[in-house]
Amino acid sequence: MRFLLVATLAGLCAVSAVSVENDTYKYSQEKQKEIFRLFKYINQPSFYPDYMEIAQSYRFYDFKADYMKPEVVEEFYRFYYYGKILERGEIFSVFNKEHLKQAIALFKLFYYANTWETFYKTAVWARNNVNEGMYLYSLSVALVHRPDTYYYALPPIYEVYPYYFYSTEVIQEAQYYKQMYSSQSGAHFNGRTIYANYSGYYLNLHPEQSMSYFTEDIGVNSFYYYYNLYYPFWMSGQEYNLKYDNRGELFYYMYQQILARYYLERLSNGFGEIDDFNWEVPFETGYYPSMCYPNGLQFPTRPNYARLYEYFYNYGQHYGYNKYAYSYTFVKDYERRIRDAIDSGYVVTKSGQKVDLFSRDGINILGNLIEGNPDSPYYRYYGAYQVFARHLLGYSYQPLTYHKTYPSALEHFETSMRDPAFYMLYKKLINFFFRFKAQYYKYYTEQDLTFEGVEVKNVEFDRLVTYFDYYYADISSAVYVTPEEFVQDSFKVQVAQPRLNYKPFTYKIYVDSSVDTEAVVKVFLGPKYDEYGRYMNLTENWMNFVQFDHFVYKLKSGQNVISRNSREIYNYMHDRTSYYQLYQKAMGVFDEKQGEYYKYTQFWFGFPQRYMLPKGTYGGFPYQFYVYVTKYVPYKEQKAGVPMIGTGSQYVDGYPMGYPFDRPVYYGQMYYEIPNGYFYETKIYHRDSDAVNYSQQDYYYSRRQNFANQRYQSKKHDFSKYMSVPKNYVRPQYETQGRYPEQYYAQGSNYAQEQFYPSRSYERQDYYHY
């Protein structure tokens, strides 16, 4: 099966119980433009004249007949009429129960609109009358789940809501440029580029922050955000028809793959296993987000060695009716109940019935139970473990009222993966699944894994090289504009940030087959040595393999050469097209005549292709690929038709997710000896971006000639033009940060975590790490 780093086709569209007219299934550029307009400057009311008219005149509660379920209109109207609704400008978090209630009510209002016209008018009304954070979330979920909107692209979330993806320093500079921009005299500030780094270069208070180029990457974090749009933890599989996607197993596999990929990255930086933690022991790893909310409130910080247990955590704070103040008690209770269910082999339902956990559907049941979604056998008893654990680890203060919440980074999907505690929490959670697998599943035998008549003879990979390069994003939404500027779209500011990338490569698999047959090819990437260079046996290492590629291939009798180019692997998500470019072009992404989606669609979601490979090191860090070829088995639950969420269309085959690494490994040597499996050891090298396309000899000779000057000339932006403007308008970008362009580029500060130092010699064959 294919998911996560093996990105899902489920992102294309969504199953729905909503009945809409057939012509709305056709892609329309005009509708795509309207969807983009809904997301423009989300922190401000929309100043489009037609929007303002609809927002003032439309009364959704007068048109109940236009919604499939009139009761959803009544439900949301009660929130709105009685003043319970979250006001504009207040901080929204989907992990706050009261906020979530209102967000679900708003989502249903969008979701159950019978026609595009009703949906559109409701969305335009809500655009100016509902809290912007709640509106953004509910609208996005509705768009990817309604059958008449799944053709349409969502704009990049990091451009719609840059506050959650860039540091306060970047946001402040964008606002500075906007303040200095005034008609013609300040026009030189329009369209500026801000060069951004990661939080660790400025405020590195814990060694874990040297991983910030990964944890704070906008592609990595937006992937997690989009996944939770398609599979919200609060969404009922029965009501919204998610049952054929095995969402419980999906939940396990998604987080297992995230942790495995994070571990590969840690090895490239000299770190080892993701740390464990105990709720009663001070939490060692602090977190300092360096971000602020649109209302100016700074994100909560967690100091090093924070005490999480209840008495200390809530000392001197207001409890009231706020159940989050008792997060420690809830977390401990839920952990005990989950362990009891795994050890006993059954879970109990609300009526007291016992459901066998050691069954074919056991992992799906356990996944629903741990996620705490509505498909859980007994939600109230097994609880919402994630919600209270995130609140506790986030270390935010208890609010007096839900109108004045102070959520931590862990309490937003957009920012969760920035906090190292995220990975430690989900390691604890995934260990529940490993406990279950160790008790229920039998080890695979040689007979289970062998594909008779098929042998993988050899595997070849090109040299694997990674580097950092600049990625440009439009963050104009971080500033406030006048009504005229809103409509005319007359001010632009963008940010350039170094992000990991890799040099395109090709790999080949040489397979001999005795017959013509249809096979499934799976490629995994995993570690071979730990951070100390010690060999890791597969028995202790099976859970650290990331599914790298997965496809069906028709083998011919005799010799077969399977060639795959990295840019053609559809398992990963390409960088999203800028919101501004999408809005200007409103590109046609659907070919109605052929009925196929174009290769570079904007509605897929998946792990960013840039992070297909871990960073590696200068001298090369050793990793290993495992190529496994087995018989093709179709996924029996897959429904025919247009691929949608809930139809099982994201499954490539009928094997368990992660197969053959879906179970604990006992005979590790067997995986080496079966003919249809092949281990290939290689190294991943990290280079400067300028070195990628040069030979080493030519490159280092030129670098020794004039490194600082060459770096300045090749990387500087229009600094001279910037300095030539009247002094009344100048705030030198680099001077305010204590560095000038020559110093900035000579020291390689465009690299995450200042990986180059002024004293470092390029003759050295390694990088320093923390």
Coordinates of C-alpha atoms in Angstrom, one line a residue, residues 227 231-238 242 246-249 251 364-380 382-387:
Y227 CA -2.8 15.5 5.6
Y231 CA -8.2 13.0 7.4
P232 CA -9.4 15.3 10.3
F233 CA -9.3 13.5 13.6
W234 CA -12.9 14.6 14.4
M235 CA -14.5 13.4 11.2
S236 CA -16.8 10.4 11.3
G237 CA -15.9 7.7 8.8
Q238 CA -19.5 6.6 8.7
L242 CA -13.9 7.2 4.9
N246 CA -8.6 2.0 6.7
R247 CA -8.0 5.3 8.5
G248 CA -6.8 3.6 11.7
E249 CA -4.0 1.8 9.9
F251 CA -2.9 6.9 11.1
N364 CA -7.3 -0.4 12.2
I365 CA -9.4 -0.6 15.4
L366 CA -6.3 0.3 17.5
G367 CA -5.5 3.2 15.2
N368 CA -9.0 4.7 15.5
L369 CA -8.8 4.2 19.3
I370 CA -5.5 5.9 19.8
E371 CA -6.3 8.8 17.4
G372 CA -9.5 9.3 19.3
N373 CA -11.6 9.7 16.2
P374 CA -15.4 9.1 16.0
D375 CA -14.7 5.6 14.7
S376 CA -13.1 4.6 18.0
P377 CA -15.0 1.7 19.8
Y378 CA -15.5 3.9 22.9
Y379 CA -14.3 7.5 22.5
R380 CA -15.3 8.7 26.0
Y382 CA -10.2 5.7 25.6
G383 CA -10.3 9.4 25.0
A384 CA -8.5 12.0 23.0
Y385 CA -4.9 11.2 24.0
Q386 CA -3.3 13.5 21.4
V387 CA -5.3 16.5 22.4

